[in-house]
CSV table of C-alpha atoms and ligand atoms in Angstrom, one decimal:
chain,number,residue,atom,x,y,z
C,282,MET,CA,19.1,-173.0,61.4
C,283,SER,CA,18.8,-176.7,62.1
C,284,SER,CA,20.9,-178.9,64.4
C,285,PRO,CA,24.5,-179.1,63.3
C,286,LEU,CA,25.2,-182.6,62.2
C,287,GLU,CA,29.0,-182.5,62.3
C,288,ASN,CA,29.2,-184.8,65.3
C,289,THR,CA,26.8,-187.4,64.0
C,290,LYS,CA,27.2,-190.5,61.9
C,291,LEU,CA,26.6,-188.5,58.8
C,292,PHE,CA,30.1,-187.1,59.2
C,293,THR,CA,32.0,-190.4,59.8
C,294,PRO,CA,34.0,-192.3,57.2
C,295,LEU,CA,32.6,-195.0,55.0
C,296,THR,CA,34.4,-197.3,52.6
C,297,LEU,CA,32.7,-197.9,49.2
C,298,GLY,CA,34.8,-200.4,47.2
C,299,ASN,CA,38.1,-198.7,46.4
C,300,ILE,CA,37.3,-195.4,48.0
C,301,THR,CA,37.0,-194.2,51.6
C,302,LEU,CA,34.7,-191.3,52.1
C,303,LYS,CA,35.2,-188.8,55.0
C,304,HIS,CA,31.5,-188.2,55.2
C,305,ARG,CA,28.2,-189.8,54.0
C,306,VAL,CA,26.7,-186.8,52.2
C,307,VAL,CA,26.5,-188.0,48.5
C,308,MET,CA,25.4,-185.9,45.5
C,309,ALA,CA,22.6,-187.8,43.7
C,310,PRO,CA,22.6,-188.1,39.8
C,311,LEU,CA,20.8,-185.1,38.4
C,312,THR,CA,19.9,-184.5,34.7
C,313,ARG,CA,20.9,-180.9,33.9
C,314,ASP,CA,21.0,-180.7,30.1
C,315,ARG,CA,24.2,-178.6,29.8
C,316,SER,CA,25.9,-180.8,27.2
C,317,PRO,CA,25.5,-179.5,23.7
C,318,GLU,CA,26.3,-182.2,21.1
C,319,HIS,CA,26.3,-184.6,24.1
C,320,ILE,CA,29.6,-183.2,25.3
C,321,PRO,CA,29.8,-181.6,28.7
C,322,ASP,CA,29.9,-177.8,28.2
C,323,ASP,CA,33.0,-175.8,29.2
C,324,PHE,CA,31.6,-174.9,32.6
C,325,VAL,CA,30.4,-178.4,33.6
C,326,ASP,CA,33.7,-179.0,35.5
C,327,GLU,CA,33.1,-175.9,37.5
C,328,TYR,CA,29.6,-177.1,38.5
C,329,TYR,CA,30.8,-180.4,39.8
C,330,ALA,CA,33.9,-178.8,41.5
C,331,GLN,CA,31.7,-176.4,43.4
C,332,ARG,CA,29.8,-179.4,44.8
C,333,ALA,CA,32.9,-181.5,45.6
C,334,SER,CA,34.2,-181.7,49.1
C,335,ASP,CA,37.1,-183.4,50.8
C,336,GLY,CA,36.3,-187.1,51.0
C,337,GLY,CA,32.8,-186.6,49.6
C,338,LEU,CA,31.2,-188.6,46.7
C,339,LEU,CA,29.4,-187.1,43.7
C,340,ILE,CA,27.4,-189.2,41.3
C,341,SER,CA,27.3,-187.7,37.8
C,342,GLU,CA,24.2,-186.9,35.9
C,343,ALA,CA,22.8,-189.9,34.0
C,344,THR,CA,25.2,-190.3,31.0
C,345,HIS,CA,24.4,-192.2,27.8
C,346,ILE,CA,26.5,-195.3,27.1
C,347,SER,CA,25.8,-195.1,23.3
C,348,VAL,CA,23.6,-193.4,20.7
C,349,MET,CA,21.1,-196.2,21.1
C,350,GLY,CA,21.2,-195.5,24.8
C,351,GLY,CA,19.0,-192.6,24.0
C,352,ASN,CA,21.2,-189.6,23.2
C,353,TYR,CA,18.8,-187.2,24.8
C,354,HIS,CA,19.3,-183.7,23.5
C,355,GLY,CA,21.7,-181.8,25.8
C,356,VAL,CA,22.6,-184.9,27.8
C,357,PRO,CA,26.2,-186.1,27.8
C,358,GLY,CA,27.6,-189.4,26.8
C,359,ILE,CA,30.6,-191.4,27.9
C,360,PHE,CA,31.6,-193.3,24.8
C,361,THR,CA,33.5,-190.9,22.4
C,362,PRO,CA,37.0,-189.4,22.6
C,363,GLU,CA,35.6,-185.9,22.8
C,364,GLN,CA,33.3,-186.9,25.7
C,365,LYS,CA,36.2,-188.6,27.5
C,366,ARG,CA,38.3,-185.5,27.2
C,367,ALA,CA,35.6,-183.2,28.4
C,368,TRP,CA,34.8,-185.4,31.4
C,369,LYS,CA,38.5,-185.6,32.3
C,370,LYS,CA,38.3,-181.9,33.1
C,371,THR,CA,35.5,-182.5,35.5
C,372,THR,CA,37.1,-185.5,37.3
C,373,ASP,CA,40.4,-183.6,37.6
C,374,ALA,CA,38.6,-180.6,39.1
C,375,VAL,CA,36.7,-182.8,41.6
C,376,HIS,CA,39.8,-184.7,42.6
C,377,LYS,CA,41.7,-181.4,43.1
C,378,LYS,CA,39.2,-180.7,45.9
C,379,GLY,CA,39.8,-184.1,47.5
C,380,GLY,CA,36.4,-185.4,46.3
C,381,PHE,CA,35.4,-188.6,44.4
C,382,ILE,CA,33.1,-188.9,41.4
C,383,TYR,CA,31.2,-191.9,39.9
C,384,CYS,CA,29.7,-191.9,36.4
C,385,GLN,CA,26.1,-193.0,36.1
C,386,LEU,CA,25.7,-195.2,33.0
C,387,TRP,CA,22.4,-194.7,31.3
C,388,HIS,CA,20.4,-196.5,28.6
C,389,ILE,CA,16.9,-195.3,28.5
C,390,GLY,CA,15.4,-198.1,26.3
C,391,ARG,CA,11.8,-197.5,25.3
C,392,VAL,CA,11.8,-193.9,26.6
C,393,ALA,CA,14.1,-192.9,23.8
C,394,HIS,CA,13.0,-191.1,20.6
C,395,PRO,CA,14.1,-191.8,16.9
C,396,ALA,CA,14.8,-188.1,16.5
C,397,ASN,CA,17.8,-188.5,18.8
C,398,MET,CA,19.1,-191.7,17.3
C,399,GLY,CA,19.3,-191.1,13.5
C,400,GLY,CA,15.7,-192.3,13.1
C,401,ARG,CA,16.3,-195.6,14.7
C,402,THR,CA,13.6,-197.3,16.7
C,403,PRO,CA,14.1,-197.5,20.5
C,404,LEU,CA,14.9,-200.9,22.0
C,405,SER,CA,13.3,-202.5,25.1
C,406,SER,CA,12.6,-205.8,26.7
C,407,SER,CA,9.4,-206.1,24.7
C,408,ALA,CA,7.6,-204.2,22.0
C,409,THR,CA,5.8,-201.7,24.2
C,410,GLU,CA,5.2,-198.0,24.5
C,411,ILE,CA,4.4,-195.7,27.3
C,412,GLU,CA,0.8,-194.4,27.0
C,413,GLY,CA,0.7,-190.8,26.0
C,414,ASN,CA,4.5,-190.5,26.4
C,415,VAL,CA,6.1,-187.2,25.4
C,416,VAL,CA,9.8,-187.0,24.9
C,417,TYR,CA,11.0,-183.6,25.9
C,418,PHE,CA,14.8,-183.7,25.3
C,419,THR,CA,14.9,-183.7,21.4
C,420,PRO,CA,16.3,-181.1,19.0
C,421,LYS,CA,12.8,-180.3,17.9
C,422,GLY,CA,11.4,-179.9,21.4
C,423,PRO,CA,8.7,-182.2,22.9
C,424,LEU,CA,7.7,-185.1,20.5
C,425,PRO,CA,5.2,-187.9,21.1
C,426,GLY,CA,6.9,-191.1,22.1
C,427,VAL,CA,7.0,-194.2,19.9
C,428,LYS,CA,6.7,-198.0,20.3
C,429,ALA,CA,9.9,-199.8,21.1
C,430,ALA,CA,11.2,-202.9,19.3
C,431,GLU,CA,11.9,-206.1,21.3
C,432,MET,CA,15.7,-206.6,21.7
C,433,THR,CA,17.1,-209.6,20.0
C,434,PHE,CA,19.9,-211.7,21.6
C,435,GLU,CA,22.3,-209.8,19.3
C,436,ASP,CA,20.9,-206.4,20.5
C,437,ILE,CA,21.5,-207.6,24.1
C,438,LYS,CA,25.0,-208.7,23.4
C,439,ILE,CA,25.9,-205.4,21.7
C,440,THR,CA,24.3,-203.4,24.5
C,441,ILE,CA,26.4,-205.3,27.1
C,442,GLU,CA,29.5,-204.4,25.0
C,443,ASP,CA,28.3,-200.8,25.0
C,444,TYR,CA,28.1,-200.8,28.8
C,445,VAL,CA,31.6,-202.2,29.0
C,446,HIS,CA,33.0,-199.6,26.6
C,447,ALA,CA,31.3,-196.8,28.5
C,448,ALA,CA,32.6,-198.1,31.9
C,449,GLN,CA,36.1,-198.4,30.5
C,450,THR,CA,35.8,-194.9,29.0
C,451,ALA,CA,34.6,-193.5,32.3
C,452,ILE,CA,37.6,-195.0,34.1
C,453,ASP,CA,39.9,-193.6,31.4
C,454,ALA,CA,38.3,-190.2,31.9
C,455,GLY,CA,39.3,-190.3,35.6
C,456,PHE,CA,36.0,-191.4,37.2
C,457,ASP,CA,36.5,-193.3,40.5
C,458,GLY,CA,33.9,-195.8,39.4
C,459,VAL,CA,30.5,-196.2,37.6
C,460,GLU,CA,26.9,-196.6,38.7
C,461,VAL,CA,24.8,-198.9,36.6
C,462,HIS,CA,21.4,-197.2,36.2
C,463,SER,CA,18.9,-199.9,36.8
C,464,ALA,CA,16.1,-197.6,38.1
C,465,ASN,CA,13.3,-195.3,37.2
C,466,GLY,CA,11.8,-197.3,34.3
C,467,TYR,CA,14.9,-197.0,32.0
C,468,LEU,CA,16.2,-200.0,30.0
C,469,LEU,CA,17.4,-202.4,32.8
C,470,ASP,CA,14.3,-201.6,34.8
C,471,GLN,CA,12.2,-202.4,31.7
C,472,PHE,CA,13.6,-206.0,32.0
C,473,LEU,CA,12.9,-206.2,35.7
C,474,CYS,CA,9.3,-205.1,35.6
C,475,ASP,CA,6.8,-207.8,34.5
C,476,ASN,CA,4.2,-205.3,33.3
C,477,ILE,CA,6.8,-204.2,30.6
C,478,ASN,CA,8.9,-207.4,30.1
C,479,GLN,CA,6.6,-209.9,28.3
C,480,ARG,CA,9.4,-212.1,27.0
C,481,THR,CA,9.2,-215.9,27.0
C,482,ASP,CA,12.9,-216.6,26.4
C,483,LYS,CA,15.6,-216.7,29.0
C,484,TYR,CA,15.2,-212.9,29.6
C,485,GLY,CA,11.6,-213.1,30.8
C,486,GLY,CA,8.8,-215.1,32.3
C,487,SER,CA,10.3,-215.5,35.8
C,488,ILE,CA,12.0,-213.4,38.5
C,489,GLU,CA,15.4,-215.0,37.7
C,490,ASN,CA,15.0,-214.5,33.9
C,491,ARG,CA,13.9,-210.9,34.3
C,492,SER,CA,17.0,-210.3,36.4
C,493,ARG,CA,19.3,-211.9,33.9
C,494,PHE,CA,20.1,-208.9,31.6
C,495,PRO,CA,20.8,-206.4,34.4
C,496,LEU,CA,23.0,-209.0,36.1
C,497,GLU,CA,24.8,-209.8,32.8
C,498,VAL,CA,25.5,-206.1,32.4
C,499,THR,CA,26.8,-205.8,35.9
C,500,ASP,CA,29.0,-208.9,35.5
C,501,ALA,CA,30.5,-207.6,32.3
C,502,VAL,CA,31.2,-204.2,33.8
C,503,ILE,CA,32.8,-205.9,36.9
C,504,ALA,CA,35.0,-208.0,34.6
C,505,ALA,CA,36.2,-204.9,32.9
C,506,ILE,CA,36.9,-202.5,35.8
C,507,GLY,CA,36.5,-204.5,39.0
C,508,ALA,CA,33.6,-204.9,41.4
C,509,ASP,CA,35.1,-202.3,43.8
C,510,ARG,CA,34.4,-199.6,41.2
C,511,VAL,CA,30.9,-200.6,40.4
C,512,GLY,CA,27.6,-199.4,42.0
C,513,ILE,CA,24.1,-200.0,40.9
C,514,ARG,CA,20.8,-198.1,41.4
C,515,PHE,CA,17.3,-199.5,41.8
C,516,SER,CA,13.9,-197.9,42.5
C,517,PRO,CA,11.8,-200.9,43.6
C,518,PHE,CA,8.9,-198.7,44.6
C,519,GLY,CA,8.9,-196.4,41.6
C,520,PHE,CA,6.1,-196.0,39.2
C,521,TYR,CA,7.9,-193.6,36.8
C,522,GLN,CA,7.7,-194.5,33.1
C,523,GLU,CA,4.9,-197.0,34.0
C,524,THR,CA,6.9,-199.4,36.0
C,525,LYS,CA,4.7,-201.7,38.2
C,526,SER,CA,6.2,-205.0,39.2
C,527,SER,CA,3.5,-207.4,40.5
C,528,ASP,CA,6.0,-208.7,43.1
C,529,ILE,CA,8.2,-205.8,44.2
C,530,HIS,CA,9.9,-207.7,47.1
C,531,GLY,CA,10.4,-210.9,45.1
C,532,GLN,CA,11.7,-209.3,42.0
C,533,TYR,CA,14.0,-206.7,43.5
C,534,GLY,CA,14.9,-208.9,46.4
C,535,HIS,CA,16.3,-211.5,44.0
C,536,VAL,CA,18.3,-209.1,41.9
C,537,MET,CA,19.7,-207.4,45.0
C,538,ALA,CA,20.6,-210.8,46.6
C,539,GLU,CA,22.5,-211.5,43.5
C,540,CYS,CA,24.2,-208.1,43.6
C,541,ASP,CA,25.2,-208.8,47.2
C,542,LYS,CA,27.2,-211.8,46.1
C,543,ARG,CA,29.3,-209.7,43.8
C,544,GLY,CA,31.1,-207.4,46.2
C,545,LEU,CA,29.9,-204.2,44.6
C,546,ALA,CA,31.1,-200.8,45.9
C,547,TYR,CA,27.4,-200.0,46.7
C,548,VAL,CA,23.8,-200.4,46.0
C,549,HIS,CA,21.8,-197.1,45.6
C,550,LEU,CA,18.1,-197.1,46.3
C,551,VAL,CA,15.4,-194.6,45.8
C,552,GLU,CA,13.1,-194.2,48.9
C,553,PRO,CA,9.6,-195.4,48.4
C,554,ARG,CA,8.1,-192.0,49.3
C,555,SER,CA,10.0,-190.3,46.6
C,556,ASP,CA,8.5,-189.9,43.2
C,557,LEU,CA,9.5,-188.0,40.1
C,558,MET,CA,5.9,-187.0,39.3
C,559,ASN,CA,3.9,-186.9,42.5
C,560,SER,CA,4.3,-185.4,46.0
C,561,ASP,CA,5.5,-187.6,48.8
C,562,SER,CA,2.0,-187.8,50.4
C,563,VAL,CA,0.4,-188.9,47.1
C,564,LYS,CA,3.1,-191.5,46.6
C,565,GLN,CA,2.7,-192.9,50.1
C,566,GLN,CA,-1.1,-193.3,49.6
C,567,GLN,CA,-0.4,-195.2,46.3
C,568,LEU,CA,2.0,-197.5,48.2
C,569,ARG,CA,-0.5,-198.2,51.0
C,570,GLU,CA,-3.0,-199.3,48.3
C,571,LEU,CA,-0.3,-201.4,46.6
C,572,ALA,CA,0.6,-203.0,50.0
C,573,LYS,CA,-3.0,-204.3,50.2
C,574,ALA,CA,-2.9,-205.6,46.7
C,575,GLN,CA,0.4,-207.4,47.1
C,576,GLY,CA,-0.4,-208.8,50.5
C,577,LYS,CA,2.3,-206.7,52.3
C,578,THR,CA,2.2,-204.7,55.4
C,579,GLU,CA,2.5,-200.9,55.1
C,580,GLU,CA,5.8,-201.1,56.9
C,581,GLU,CA,7.2,-203.4,54.2
C,582,MET,CA,5.9,-201.3,51.4
C,583,LEU,CA,7.0,-197.9,52.8
C,584,THR,CA,10.6,-198.6,53.7
C,585,ILE,CA,13.8,-199.9,52.1
C,586,LYS,CA,14.4,-202.1,55.2
C,587,PRO,CA,13.5,-205.4,53.6
C,588,PHE,CA,16.3,-204.7,51.0
C,589,ARG,CA,18.8,-203.7,53.7
C,590,GLU,CA,18.3,-207.2,55.2
C,591,ILE,CA,19.2,-208.7,51.8
C,592,LEU,CA,22.2,-206.5,51.2
C,593,LYS,CA,24.3,-208.0,54.1
C,594,ASN,CA,27.7,-207.3,52.5
C,595,THR,CA,27.0,-204.2,50.4
C,596,PRO,CA,27.1,-200.6,51.4
C,597,LEU,CA,23.7,-199.0,50.8
C,598,ILE,CA,23.0,-195.4,49.7
C,599,THR,CA,19.5,-194.1,50.0
C,600,CYS,CA,18.0,-191.1,48.1
C,601,GLY,CA,14.8,-189.2,48.1
C,602,SER,CA,13.5,-186.1,49.9
C,603,PHE,CA,16.3,-186.0,52.5
C,604,ASN,CA,17.0,-182.7,54.3
C,605,ALA,CA,18.6,-181.5,57.6
C,606,GLU,CA,15.9,-183.0,59.7
C,607,ASN,CA,15.4,-186.5,58.4
C,608,SER,CA,18.9,-187.6,57.4
C,609,LEU,CA,20.0,-189.3,60.6
C,610,GLN,CA,17.2,-191.7,61.0
C,611,PRO,CA,18.3,-194.2,58.2
C,612,LEU,CA,21.9,-194.0,59.4
C,613,GLU,CA,21.2,-194.5,63.1
C,614,SER,CA,18.8,-197.3,62.5
C,615,ASN,CA,21.3,-199.0,60.1
C,616,THR,CA,18.8,-198.9,57.3
C,617,ALA,CA,21.4,-197.1,55.0
C,618,ASP,CA,25.1,-196.2,55.1
C,619,ALA,CA,25.0,-193.0,53.2
C,620,ILE,CA,22.4,-190.4,52.1
C,621,ALA,CA,22.2,-189.0,48.6
C,622,TYR,CA,20.7,-185.5,48.1
C,623,GLY,CA,19.5,-184.2,44.7
C,624,ARG,CA,17.6,-181.0,44.4
C,625,TYR,CA,19.2,-179.3,47.5
C,626,PHE,CA,22.6,-180.1,46.0
C,627,ILE,CA,21.6,-178.0,43.0
C,628,SER,CA,21.0,-174.9,45.0
C,629,ASN,CA,23.6,-175.5,47.8
C,630,PRO,CA,27.0,-176.2,46.3
C,631,ASP,CA,28.4,-176.4,49.9
C,632,LEU,CA,25.6,-178.8,51.1
C,633,PRO,CA,27.9,-180.9,53.3
C,634,HIS,CA,29.2,-177.8,55.1
C,635,ARG,CA,25.6,-176.5,55.6
C,636,LEU,CA,24.5,-179.9,57.0
C,637,ALA,CA,27.6,-180.0,59.3
C,638,LYS,CA,27.0,-176.6,60.7
C,639,GLY,CA,23.2,-176.5,60.7
C,640,LEU,CA,23.1,-173.6,58.2
C,641,GLU,CA,20.0,-172.7,56.3
C,642,PHE,CA,19.5,-174.1,52.7
C,643,THR,CA,19.0,-171.9,49.7
C,644,PRO,CA,15.8,-172.9,47.9
C,645,TYR,CA,16.1,-174.4,44.4
C,646,ASP,CA,14.5,-173.0,41.3
C,647,ARG,CA,13.0,-175.8,39.2
C,648,ASN,CA,12.7,-173.4,36.2
C,649,THR,CA,16.4,-173.6,35.6
C,650,PHE,CA,16.9,-177.3,36.2
C,651,TYR,CA,16.9,-178.2,32.5
C,652,THR,CA,17.8,-174.9,30.8
C,653,THR,CA,21.1,-174.1,29.1
C,654,GLY,CA,24.0,-171.9,30.3
C,655,ARG,CA,25.3,-171.0,33.7
C,656,GLU,CA,22.1,-169.6,35.2
C,657,GLY,CA,20.7,-171.8,37.9
C,658,TYR,CA,23.8,-174.0,37.4
C,659,THR,CA,27.1,-172.5,38.5
C,660,ASP,CA,25.6,-169.3,40.0
C,661,TYR,CA,24.2,-170.6,43.3
C,662,PRO,CA,26.5,-169.1,46.1
C,663,THR,CA,28.0,-170.9,49.0
C,664,TYR,CA,26.6,-169.9,52.4
C,665,ALA,CA,29.7,-167.7,53.0
C,666,GLU,CA,29.4,-166.0,49.6
C,667,ALA,CA,25.7,-165.4,50.2
C,668,LYS,CA,26.4,-163.6,53.5
C,669,LEU,CA,29.2,-161.4,52.1
K,726,PHB,C1,15.2,-187.3,34.1
K,726,PHB,O1,16.1,-186.7,33.3
K,726,PHB,O2,14.1,-186.8,34.2
K,726,PHB,C2,15.6,-188.4,34.8
K,726,PHB,C3,16.9,-189.0,34.6
K,726,PHB,C4,17.3,-190.1,35.3
K,726,PHB,C5,16.4,-190.6,36.2
K,726,PHB,C6,15.2,-190.1,36.4
K,726,PHB,C7,14.8,-189.0,35.7
K,726,PHB,O3,16.8,-191.7,36.9
């Protein structure tokens, strides 16, 4: 048991663009690999519906915008009629429970593998590769990564069109909005980070230029579906996929200040402490060292507060290692407006209820995060079912 949070700010309404939530417990995007042929499997609607709650927001797993967007084996897309039809089942099931669902739009850039893209070479800001990269989600199992090709202006133009098509398809499939994935070292982050983006044209060489493509994508998606249905995700402090901006606050501060002018539904940030490869304590030590190197205080490097100050007009969702004990602090200090939970939402389909009532969490089993079928997917019980 932990303290019931039902009478705290976590369970107060929040407006994000065109939707008004009844509580601030958000499901984070989570890759689950249950989409054979890139189409959500028959039971994907059940998984999301189990996690839906009245007035609660779910963000879908990262979903490819096109074949060149990466087409990871087992990962869904949102660009074909079959994908649209399958996702419609999910959005209907979530809405039936009074919930909301956004679709996370994903292009993985240089992290992709030709084996998933008809032999085509992955595209990125520059012709780079991740040292020793292994791509796990291919039909042949893990394969060594390859070097990407630098995107031409034509590639950039087509990719913006792909984002727009995917956003429109998501809305047609019944999603309440889309989240542009500009985090975790995937394509848009490959433009933001100056250790990856080596361009000397209008898409590289300065903070403004490196922000150009992510903002062009955002603007095109806004023009297609409206800013009140568009969110965007950043991980300014992330090192995943070899991201290392030499000026974290300058680079991400600029792109977020631009986002703040656009009236987006929300900005979604990954907490500095949270890392896809390392423990929270290892990550915090790395950031302390980086603070010294970039002339920042530990306080600046270990919190999202500097970005909250920039996002004056935009609701802010924060994500990364949140639980029943540490969720209130960002809300009460006004550092964030909502909290996204990932791993605990996998093993606790009724997570908002458990947080509200102070009920124990079921532990998650990492071994079934990326397997196929229902095991570890739709078979985690609610608290009430577990106690029957
Ligand atoms: C992953 O599938 O490992 C993954 C997907 C999206 C992210 C991060 C990691 O943003």
